[in-house]
Amino acid sequence: PGLGETSAYGVHPSLLDACLQLMPGGLPYPADQTILPVAIERLTLHRAPERAALWCRSVVRPANSAADKTIAADAWLMDDAGRVCVTVE
């Protein structure tokens, strides 16, 4: 299916992957360090993304402690009108 088609998916896997790839983008980690997503706490489909341009906004949550090596982030996939289509927590 195409990116906007929801017959097989609520949200196309490539759109979800794009949001996950964006999450660590602004973190101050060395280029030789790999950061991988290991879990999604919650994924909410608010509306099916349409074929129009989509935007993803990502925010890193504050660490629980200075020793915490886990990074948590949230992302919102939005349409051109700014309506949230998908929330990833």
Coordinates of N, CA and C in Angstrom, one line a residue:
P1 N 0.8 -1.2 0.0 CA 0.0 0.0 0.0 C 0.9 1.3 0.0
G2 N 0.3 2.3 -0.5 CA 1.0 3.6 -0.5 C 1.0 4.2 0.9
L3 N 1.8 5.3 1.1 CA 1.9 5.9 2.4 C 0.6 6.3 3.0
G4 N -0.3 6.8 2.2 CA -1.6 7.3 2.7 C -2.6 6.2 2.9
E5 N -2.4 5.0 2.3 CA -3.4 4.0 2.4 C -3.4 3.3 3.8
T6 N -4.6 3.1 4.3 CA -4.7 2.5 5.7 C -5.4 1.2 5.7
S7 N -5.6 0.6 4.5 CA -6.3 -0.7 4.4 C -5.6 -1.8 5.2
A8 N -4.3 -1.8 5.1 CA -3.5 -2.8 5.8 C -2.9 -2.4 7.1
Y9 N -2.7 -1.1 7.2 CA -2.0 -0.5 8.4 C -2.8 0.7 8.9
G10 N -2.8 1.0 10.2 CA -3.3 2.2 10.7 C -2.4 3.4 10.3
V11 N -1.1 3.1 10.4 CA -0.1 4.1 9.9 C 0.9 3.2 9.2
H12 N 1.4 3.7 8.0 CA 2.3 2.9 7.3 C 3.6 2.7 8.0
P13 N 4.2 1.6 8.1 CA 5.5 1.3 8.8 C 6.6 2.3 8.5
S14 N 6.7 2.7 7.2 CA 7.8 3.7 6.8 C 7.6 5.0 7.5
L15 N 6.4 5.4 7.7 CA 6.1 6.7 8.4 C 6.5 6.6 9.9
L16 N 6.2 5.5 10.5 CA 6.6 5.2 11.9 C 8.1 5.2 12.0
D17 N 8.7 4.5 11.1 CA 10.2 4.4 11.1 C 10.8 5.8 10.9
A18 N 10.2 6.7 10.1 CA 10.8 8.0 9.9 C 10.7 8.8 11.2
C19 N 9.6 8.7 12.0 CA 9.5 9.3 13.3 C 10.6 8.8 14.2
L20 N 10.7 7.5 14.3 CA 11.7 6.9 15.2 C 13.1 7.3 14.8
Q21 N 13.4 7.5 13.5 CA 14.8 7.9 13.1 C 15.1 9.4 13.5
L22 N 14.0 10.2 13.6 CA 14.2 11.6 14.0 C 14.5 11.8 15.5
M23 N 13.9 10.9 16.3 CA 14.0 11.1 17.7 C 15.4 11.4 18.3
P24 N 16.4 10.6 18.0 CA 17.8 11.0 18.5 C 18.5 12.0 17.8
G25 N 17.9 12.6 16.8 CA 18.7 13.6 15.9 C 19.3 14.8 16.6
G26 N 18.7 15.3 17.6 CA 19.2 16.5 18.3 C 20.1 16.2 19.6
L27 N 20.3 14.9 19.8 CA 21.1 14.5 21.0 C 22.6 14.7 20.9
P28 N 23.2 15.1 21.9 CA 24.7 15.4 21.8 C 25.5 14.1 22.0
Y29 N 25.4 13.1 21.1 CA 26.1 11.9 21.2 C 27.2 11.9 20.1
P30 N 28.3 11.2 20.4 CA 29.4 11.1 19.4 C 28.9 10.4 18.1
A31 N 29.4 10.7 17.0 CA 29.0 10.1 15.7 C 29.2 8.6 15.7
D32 N 30.1 8.1 16.5 CA 30.4 6.7 16.5 C 29.5 5.9 17.4
Q33 N 28.6 6.5 18.1 CA 27.7 5.8 19.1 C 26.4 5.6 18.4
T34 N 25.9 4.4 18.5 CA 24.6 4.0 17.9 C 23.5 4.1 18.9
I35 N 22.4 4.7 18.5 CA 21.2 4.8 19.4 C 20.1 4.1 18.7
L36 N 19.5 3.1 19.3 CA 18.4 2.3 18.7 C 17.1 2.4 19.6
P37 N 16.0 2.5 18.9 CA 14.7 2.4 19.7 C 14.5 1.0 20.2
V38 N 14.1 0.8 21.4 CA 13.9 -0.5 21.9 C 12.5 -0.8 22.4
A39 N 11.7 0.3 22.5 CA 10.3 0.1 22.9 C 9.5 1.3 22.6
I40 N 8.2 1.0 22.4 CA 7.2 2.1 22.2 C 6.2 1.9 23.4
E41 N 6.1 2.9 24.2 CA 5.1 2.8 25.3 C 3.7 2.8 24.8
R42 N 3.4 3.7 23.9 CA 2.1 3.9 23.4 C 2.1 4.5 22.0
L43 N 1.3 4.0 21.1 CA 1.1 4.6 19.8 C -0.4 4.8 19.7
T44 N -0.7 6.1 19.4 CA -2.1 6.5 19.3 C -2.3 7.0 17.8
L45 N -3.3 6.4 17.1 CA -3.7 6.8 15.8 C -4.9 7.7 16.0
H46 N -4.7 9.0 15.8 CA -5.8 10.0 15.9 C -6.6 10.1 14.6
R47 N -5.9 10.0 13.5 CA -6.6 10.0 12.2 C -5.6 9.4 11.2
A48 N -6.1 8.9 10.1 CA -5.3 8.3 9.1 C -4.5 9.4 8.4
P49 N -3.2 9.3 8.3 CA -2.4 10.3 7.5 C -2.8 10.3 6.1
E50 N -3.0 11.5 5.5 CA -3.4 11.6 4.1 C -2.1 11.7 3.2
R51 N -2.3 11.8 2.0 CA -1.1 11.9 1.0 C -0.4 13.2 1.1
A52 N -1.0 14.2 1.7 CA -0.4 15.5 1.8 C 0.9 15.4 2.6
A53 N 1.7 16.5 2.5 CA 3.0 16.5 3.3 C 2.7 16.2 4.8
L54 N 3.6 15.5 5.4 CA 3.5 15.2 6.8 C 4.7 15.7 7.5
W55 N 4.6 16.0 8.8 CA 5.7 16.6 9.6 C 5.8 15.7 10.8
C56 N 7.0 15.6 11.3 CA 7.2 14.9 12.6 C 7.9 15.8 13.5
R57 N 7.4 15.9 14.7 CA 8.0 16.7 15.8 C 8.4 15.8 16.9
S58 N 9.6 15.9 17.4 CA 10.1 15.0 18.4 C 10.7 15.8 19.6
V59 N 10.4 15.3 20.8 CA 10.9 15.9 22.0 C 11.5 14.9 22.9
V60 N 12.7 15.1 23.4 CA 13.3 14.2 24.3 C 12.9 14.5 25.7
R61 N 12.5 13.5 26.5 CA 12.0 13.7 27.8 C 13.3 13.8 28.7
P62 N 13.1 14.5 29.9 CA 14.2 14.7 30.8 C 14.6 13.3 31.4
A63 N 15.9 13.1 31.6 CA 16.4 11.9 32.2 C 15.9 11.7 33.7
N64 N 15.7 10.5 34.1 CA 15.3 10.2 35.5 C 16.4 10.5 36.4
S65 N 17.6 10.3 36.0 CA 18.8 10.6 36.8 C 20.0 10.8 35.9
A66 N 21.1 11.4 36.5 CA 22.3 11.6 35.7 C 22.9 10.3 35.3
A67 N 22.7 9.2 36.0 CA 23.2 7.9 35.7 C 22.4 7.1 34.7
D68 N 21.2 7.6 34.4 CA 20.3 6.9 33.5 C 20.8 7.0 32.1
K69 N 21.0 5.8 31.5 CA 21.5 5.8 30.1 C 20.4 5.5 29.1
T70 N 19.2 5.5 29.6 CA 18.0 5.3 28.7 C 17.5 6.7 28.3
I71 N 17.2 6.8 27.0 CA 16.7 8.0 26.4 C 15.2 7.8 26.1
A72 N 14.3 8.6 26.6 CA 12.9 8.5 26.2 C 12.5 9.8 25.5
A73 N 11.7 9.6 24.4 CA 11.3 10.7 23.6 C 9.8 10.4 23.1
D74 N 9.2 11.5 22.8 CA 7.8 11.4 22.2 C 7.9 12.1 20.8
A75 N 7.0 11.6 19.9 CA 6.9 12.2 18.6 C 5.5 12.3 18.2
W76 N 5.2 13.3 17.3 CA 3.9 13.6 16.8 C 4.0 13.7 15.3
L77 N 3.3 12.9 14.6 CA 3.2 13.0 13.1 C 2.0 13.8 12.8
M78 N 2.2 14.9 12.1 CA 1.2 15.9 11.8 C 1.0 16.2 10.3
D79 N -0.2 16.6 10.0 CA -0.5 16.9 8.6 C -0.1 18.4 8.3
D80 N -0.3 18.8 7.1 CA 0.0 20.2 6.7 C -0.8 21.2 7.5
A81 N -2.0 20.9 8.0 CA -2.8 21.8 8.8 C -2.4 21.8 10.2
G82 N -1.4 21.0 10.6 CA -1.0 21.0 12.0 C -1.8 20.0 12.9
R83 N -2.7 19.2 12.3 CA -3.5 18.2 13.0 C -2.6 17.0 13.3
V84 N -2.6 16.6 14.6 CA -1.9 15.4 14.9 C -2.6 14.2 14.4
C85 N -1.8 13.4 13.6 CA -2.3 12.1 13.1 C -1.9 10.9 14.0
V86 N -0.7 10.9 14.4 CA -0.2 9.8 15.2 C 0.7 10.4 16.4
T87 N 0.5 9.8 17.5 CA 1.4 10.1 18.7 C 2.2 8.9 19.0
V88 N 3.5 9.0 19.2 CA 4.4 7.9 19.6 C 5.0 8.3 20.9
E89 N 4.8 7.5 21.9 CA 5.4 7.8 23.3 C 6.3 6.6 23.7

